XYZ file of N, CA, C and O in Angstrom:
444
model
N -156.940 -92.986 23.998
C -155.790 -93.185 24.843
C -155.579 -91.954 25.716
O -155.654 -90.820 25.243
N -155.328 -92.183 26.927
C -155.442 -90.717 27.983
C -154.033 -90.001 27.689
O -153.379 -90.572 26.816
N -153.393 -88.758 28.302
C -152.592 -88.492 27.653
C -150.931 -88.573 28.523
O -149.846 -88.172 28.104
N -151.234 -89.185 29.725
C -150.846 -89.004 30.640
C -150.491 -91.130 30.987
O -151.464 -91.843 31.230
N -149.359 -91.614 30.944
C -148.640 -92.902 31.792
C -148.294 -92.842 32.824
O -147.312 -92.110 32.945
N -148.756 -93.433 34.008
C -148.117 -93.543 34.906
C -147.327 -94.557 35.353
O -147.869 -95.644 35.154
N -146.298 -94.633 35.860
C -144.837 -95.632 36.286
C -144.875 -95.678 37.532
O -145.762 -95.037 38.097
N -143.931 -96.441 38.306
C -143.383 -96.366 39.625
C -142.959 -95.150 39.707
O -143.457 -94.379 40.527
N -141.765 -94.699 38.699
C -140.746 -93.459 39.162
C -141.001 -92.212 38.427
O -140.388 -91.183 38.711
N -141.903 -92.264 37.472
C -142.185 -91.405 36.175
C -143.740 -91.212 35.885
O -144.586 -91.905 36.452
N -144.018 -90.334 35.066
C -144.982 -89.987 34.192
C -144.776 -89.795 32.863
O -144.040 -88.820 32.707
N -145.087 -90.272 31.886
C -145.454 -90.143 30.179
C -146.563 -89.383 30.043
O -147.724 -89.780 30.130
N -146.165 -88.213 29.814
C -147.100 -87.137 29.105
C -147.210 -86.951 27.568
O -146.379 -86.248 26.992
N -148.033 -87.452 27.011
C -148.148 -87.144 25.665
C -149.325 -86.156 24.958
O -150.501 -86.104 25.319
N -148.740 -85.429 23.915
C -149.972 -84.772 22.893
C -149.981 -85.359 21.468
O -149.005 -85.388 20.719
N -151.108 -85.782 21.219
C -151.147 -86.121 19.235
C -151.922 -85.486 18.431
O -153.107 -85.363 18.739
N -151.537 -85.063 17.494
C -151.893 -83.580 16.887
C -151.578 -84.241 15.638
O -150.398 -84.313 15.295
N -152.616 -84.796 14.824
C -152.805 -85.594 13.800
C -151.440 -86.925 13.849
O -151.371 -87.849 14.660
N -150.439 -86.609 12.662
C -149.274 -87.229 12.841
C -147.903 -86.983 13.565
O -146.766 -87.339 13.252
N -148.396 -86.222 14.686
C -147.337 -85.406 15.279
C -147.749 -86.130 16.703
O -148.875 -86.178 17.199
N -146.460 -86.708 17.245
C -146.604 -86.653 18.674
C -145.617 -86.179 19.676
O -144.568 -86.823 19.640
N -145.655 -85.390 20.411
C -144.916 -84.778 21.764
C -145.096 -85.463 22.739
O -146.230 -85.698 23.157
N -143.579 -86.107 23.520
C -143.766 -86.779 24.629
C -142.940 -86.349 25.195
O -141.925 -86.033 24.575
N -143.040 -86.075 27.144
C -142.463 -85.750 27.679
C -142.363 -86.687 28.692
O -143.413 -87.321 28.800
N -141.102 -87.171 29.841
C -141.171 -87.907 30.247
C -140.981 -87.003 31.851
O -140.078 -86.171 31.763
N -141.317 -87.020 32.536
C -141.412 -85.974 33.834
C -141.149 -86.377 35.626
O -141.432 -87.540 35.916
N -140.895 -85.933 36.195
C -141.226 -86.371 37.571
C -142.439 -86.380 37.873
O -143.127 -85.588 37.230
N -143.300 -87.416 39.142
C -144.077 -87.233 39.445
C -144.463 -86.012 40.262
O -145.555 -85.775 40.778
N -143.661 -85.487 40.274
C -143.739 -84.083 41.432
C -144.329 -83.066 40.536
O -144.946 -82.119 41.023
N -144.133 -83.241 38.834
C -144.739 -82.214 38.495
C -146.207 -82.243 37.862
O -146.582 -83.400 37.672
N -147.137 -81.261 37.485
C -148.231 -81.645 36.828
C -148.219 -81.882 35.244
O -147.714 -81.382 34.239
N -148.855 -82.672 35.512
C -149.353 -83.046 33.775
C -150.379 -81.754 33.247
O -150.628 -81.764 32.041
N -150.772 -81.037 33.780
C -151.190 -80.063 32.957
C -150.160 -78.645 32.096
O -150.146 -77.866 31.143
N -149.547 -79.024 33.098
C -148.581 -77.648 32.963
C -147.432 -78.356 31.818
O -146.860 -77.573 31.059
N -147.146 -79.728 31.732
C -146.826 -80.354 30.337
C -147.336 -80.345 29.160
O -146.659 -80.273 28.135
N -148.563 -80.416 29.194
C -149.922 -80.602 27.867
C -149.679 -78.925 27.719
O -148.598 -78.710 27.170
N -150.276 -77.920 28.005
C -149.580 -76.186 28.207
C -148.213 -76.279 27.272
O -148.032 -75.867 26.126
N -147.329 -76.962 28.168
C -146.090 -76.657 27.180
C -146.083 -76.964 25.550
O -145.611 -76.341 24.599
N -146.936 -78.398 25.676
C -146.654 -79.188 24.340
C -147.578 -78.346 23.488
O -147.214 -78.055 22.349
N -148.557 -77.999 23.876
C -148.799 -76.625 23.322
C -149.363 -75.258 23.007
O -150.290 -74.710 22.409
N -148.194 -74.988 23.807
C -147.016 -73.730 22.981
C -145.932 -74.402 21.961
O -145.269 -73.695 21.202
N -145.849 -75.317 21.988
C -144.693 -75.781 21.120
C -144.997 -76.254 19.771
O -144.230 -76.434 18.825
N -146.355 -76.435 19.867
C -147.310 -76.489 18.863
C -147.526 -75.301 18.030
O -147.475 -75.082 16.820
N -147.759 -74.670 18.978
C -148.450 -73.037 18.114
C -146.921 -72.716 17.962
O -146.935 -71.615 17.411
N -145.994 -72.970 18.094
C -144.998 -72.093 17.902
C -144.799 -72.882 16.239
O -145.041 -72.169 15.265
N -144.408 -74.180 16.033
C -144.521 -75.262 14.913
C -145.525 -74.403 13.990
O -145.016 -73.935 12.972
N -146.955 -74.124 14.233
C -147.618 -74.029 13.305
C -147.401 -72.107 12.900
O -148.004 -71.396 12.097
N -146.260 -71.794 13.891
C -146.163 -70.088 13.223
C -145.010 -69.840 12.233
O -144.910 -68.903 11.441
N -144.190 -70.828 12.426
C -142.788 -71.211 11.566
C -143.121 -72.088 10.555
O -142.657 -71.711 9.478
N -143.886 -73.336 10.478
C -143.683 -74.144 9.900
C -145.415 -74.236 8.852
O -145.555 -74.971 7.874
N -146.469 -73.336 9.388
C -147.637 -72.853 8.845
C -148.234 -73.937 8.986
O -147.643 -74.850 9.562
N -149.549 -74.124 8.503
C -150.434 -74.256 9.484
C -150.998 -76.437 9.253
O -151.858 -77.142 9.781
N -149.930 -76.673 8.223
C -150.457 -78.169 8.056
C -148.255 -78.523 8.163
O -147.238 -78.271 7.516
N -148.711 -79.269 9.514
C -147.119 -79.945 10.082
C -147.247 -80.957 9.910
O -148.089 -81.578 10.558
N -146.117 -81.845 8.534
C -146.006 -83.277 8.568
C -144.376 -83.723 8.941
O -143.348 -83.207 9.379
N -144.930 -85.162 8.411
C -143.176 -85.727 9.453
C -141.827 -84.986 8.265
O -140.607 -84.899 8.407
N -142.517 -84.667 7.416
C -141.363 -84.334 5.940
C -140.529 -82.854 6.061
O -139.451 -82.442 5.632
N -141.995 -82.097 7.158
C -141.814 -80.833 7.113
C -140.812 -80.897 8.521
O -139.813 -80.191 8.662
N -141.120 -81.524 9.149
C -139.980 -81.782 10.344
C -139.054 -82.163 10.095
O -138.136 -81.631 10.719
N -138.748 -82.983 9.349
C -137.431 -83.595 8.990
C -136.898 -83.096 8.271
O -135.743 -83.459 8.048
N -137.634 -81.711 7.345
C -136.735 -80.691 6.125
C -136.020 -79.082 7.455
O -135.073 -78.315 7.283
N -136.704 -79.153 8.264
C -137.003 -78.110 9.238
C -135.816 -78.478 10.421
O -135.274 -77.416 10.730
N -135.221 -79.648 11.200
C -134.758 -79.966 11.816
C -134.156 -79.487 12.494
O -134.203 -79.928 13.643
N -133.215 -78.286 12.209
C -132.300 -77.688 12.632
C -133.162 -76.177 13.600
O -133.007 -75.700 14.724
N -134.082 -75.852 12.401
C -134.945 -74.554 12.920
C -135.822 -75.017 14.449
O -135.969 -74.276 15.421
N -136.318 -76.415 14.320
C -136.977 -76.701 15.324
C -136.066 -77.122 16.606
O -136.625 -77.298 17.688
N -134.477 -77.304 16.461
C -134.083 -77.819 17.472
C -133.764 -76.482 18.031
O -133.646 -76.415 19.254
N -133.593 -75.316 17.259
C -133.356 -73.756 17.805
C -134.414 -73.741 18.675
O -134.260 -73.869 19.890
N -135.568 -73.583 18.099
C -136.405 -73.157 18.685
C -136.643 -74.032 20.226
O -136.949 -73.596 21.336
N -136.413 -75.160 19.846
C -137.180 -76.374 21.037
C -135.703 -75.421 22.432
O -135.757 -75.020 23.595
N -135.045 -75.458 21.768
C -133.679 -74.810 22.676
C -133.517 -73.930 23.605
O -132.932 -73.872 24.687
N -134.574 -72.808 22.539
C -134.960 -71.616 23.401
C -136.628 -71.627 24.495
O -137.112 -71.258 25.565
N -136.819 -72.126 23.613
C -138.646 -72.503 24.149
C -138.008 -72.935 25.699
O -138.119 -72.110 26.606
N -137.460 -74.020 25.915
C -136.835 -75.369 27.184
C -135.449 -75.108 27.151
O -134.667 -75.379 26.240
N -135.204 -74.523 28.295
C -133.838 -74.195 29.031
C -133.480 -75.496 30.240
O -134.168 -75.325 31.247
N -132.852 -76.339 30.302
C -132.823 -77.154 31.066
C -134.117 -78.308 31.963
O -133.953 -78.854 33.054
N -135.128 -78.377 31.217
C -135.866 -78.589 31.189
C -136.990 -78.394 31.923
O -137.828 -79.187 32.352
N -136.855 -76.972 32.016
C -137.786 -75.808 31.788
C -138.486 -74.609 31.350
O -137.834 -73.579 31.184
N -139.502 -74.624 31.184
C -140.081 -73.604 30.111
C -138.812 -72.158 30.466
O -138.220 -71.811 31.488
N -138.836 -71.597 28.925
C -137.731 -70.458 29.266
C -138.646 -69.021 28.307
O -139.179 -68.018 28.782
N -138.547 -69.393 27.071
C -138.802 -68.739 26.069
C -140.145 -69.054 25.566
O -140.020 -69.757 24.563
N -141.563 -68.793 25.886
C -142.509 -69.240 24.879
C -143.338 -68.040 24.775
O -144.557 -68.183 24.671
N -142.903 -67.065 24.789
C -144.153 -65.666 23.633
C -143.586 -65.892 22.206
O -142.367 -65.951 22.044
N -144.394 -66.011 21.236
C -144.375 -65.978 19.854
C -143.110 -65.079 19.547
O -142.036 -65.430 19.059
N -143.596 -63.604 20.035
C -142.731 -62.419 19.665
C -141.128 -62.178 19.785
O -140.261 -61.664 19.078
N -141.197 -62.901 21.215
C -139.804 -62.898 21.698
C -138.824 -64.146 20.787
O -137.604 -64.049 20.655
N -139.630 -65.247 20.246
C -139.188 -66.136 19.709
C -138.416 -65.911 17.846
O -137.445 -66.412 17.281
N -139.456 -64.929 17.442
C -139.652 -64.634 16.521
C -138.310 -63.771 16.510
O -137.473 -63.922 15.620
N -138.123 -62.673 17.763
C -136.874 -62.115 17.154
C -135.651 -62.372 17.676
O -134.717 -61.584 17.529
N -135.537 -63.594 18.391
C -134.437 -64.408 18.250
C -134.221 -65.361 17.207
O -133.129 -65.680 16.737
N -135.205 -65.735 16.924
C -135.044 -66.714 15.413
C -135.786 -66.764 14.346
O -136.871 -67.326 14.496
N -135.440 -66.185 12.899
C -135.924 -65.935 11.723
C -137.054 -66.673 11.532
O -136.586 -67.811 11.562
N -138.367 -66.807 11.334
C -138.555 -67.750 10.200
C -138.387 -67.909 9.007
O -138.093 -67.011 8.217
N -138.574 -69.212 8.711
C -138.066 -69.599 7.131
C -138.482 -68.549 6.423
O -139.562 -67.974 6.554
N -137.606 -68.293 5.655
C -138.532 -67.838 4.308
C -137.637 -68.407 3.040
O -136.677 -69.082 3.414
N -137.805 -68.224 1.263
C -137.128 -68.489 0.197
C -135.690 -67.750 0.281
O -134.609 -68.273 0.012
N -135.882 -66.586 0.658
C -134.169 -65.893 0.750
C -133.505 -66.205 1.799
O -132.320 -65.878 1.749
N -133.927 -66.842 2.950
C -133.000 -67.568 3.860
C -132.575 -68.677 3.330
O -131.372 -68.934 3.369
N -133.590 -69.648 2.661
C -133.154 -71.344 1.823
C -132.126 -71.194 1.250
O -131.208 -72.013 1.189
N -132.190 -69.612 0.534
C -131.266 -69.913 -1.068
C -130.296 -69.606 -0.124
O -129.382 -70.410 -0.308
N -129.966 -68.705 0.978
C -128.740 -68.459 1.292
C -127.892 -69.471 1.999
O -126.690 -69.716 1.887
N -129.005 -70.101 2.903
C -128.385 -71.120 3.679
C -127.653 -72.381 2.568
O -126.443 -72.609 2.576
N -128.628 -73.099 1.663
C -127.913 -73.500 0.582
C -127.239 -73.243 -0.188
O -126.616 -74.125 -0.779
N -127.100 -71.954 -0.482
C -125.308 -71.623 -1.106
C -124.273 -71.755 -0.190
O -123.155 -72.136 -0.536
N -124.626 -71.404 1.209
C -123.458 -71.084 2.048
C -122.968 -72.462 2.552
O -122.004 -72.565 3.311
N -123.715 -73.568 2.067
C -123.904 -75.156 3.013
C -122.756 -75.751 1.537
O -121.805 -76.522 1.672
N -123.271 -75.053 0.087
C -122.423 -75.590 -0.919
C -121.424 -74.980 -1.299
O -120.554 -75.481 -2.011
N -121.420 -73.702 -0.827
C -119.514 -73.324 -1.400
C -118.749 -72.627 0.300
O -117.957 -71.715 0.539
N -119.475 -73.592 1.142
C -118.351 -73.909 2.560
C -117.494 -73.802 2.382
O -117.124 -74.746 1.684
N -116.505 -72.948 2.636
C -114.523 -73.334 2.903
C -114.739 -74.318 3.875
O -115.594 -74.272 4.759
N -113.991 -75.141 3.688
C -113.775 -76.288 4.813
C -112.423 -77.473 5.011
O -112.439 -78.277 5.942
């Protein structure tokens, strides 16, 4: 399947990366290469946070970390943030002493 739909008014840019798929939906004004580029970096960024085998479980346990990141990566829907480094020290990766903290702080919430 090519990676790229074309429409009357649009383009469908897609990447599939085993069970993972990235779709972007774009103007025709822009290139489809410079989409596939984005999708990945957004990839390598997934596999520096989330290590090196990404399933749908690990996305769906991760959700919140990836919508940070997708946030900073794409500023209005354009590339903003994608060096590893710069990403890295705006946003933690996971580790066990972030889990335990975030889950204590998620279970004894004042609220």
């Amino acid at each position: 399947m090519l990676p790229i739909i074309e429409t009357p008014h649009f383009m469908l840019v897609h990447t599939l990366r085993k069970d993972i798929v990235l779709l972007t939906a774009v103007a025709k004004e822009i290139q489809p290469l410079f989409v596939l580029e984005i999708h990945n970096k957004i990839m390598q960024a997934l596999h520096q946070y989330l290590g090196p085998i990404i399933t749908p479980k690990k996305l769906r346990d991760h959700f919140a970390l990836i919508y940070h990141l997708l946030d900073e990566m794409v500023d209005g829907g354009y590339p903003f943030t994608m060096e590893s480094n710069q990403l890295q020290a705006m946003i933690q990766p996971p580790t066990i002493v972030n889990k335990v903290i975030e889950t204590f702080a998620t279970k004894f919430a004042v609220g």
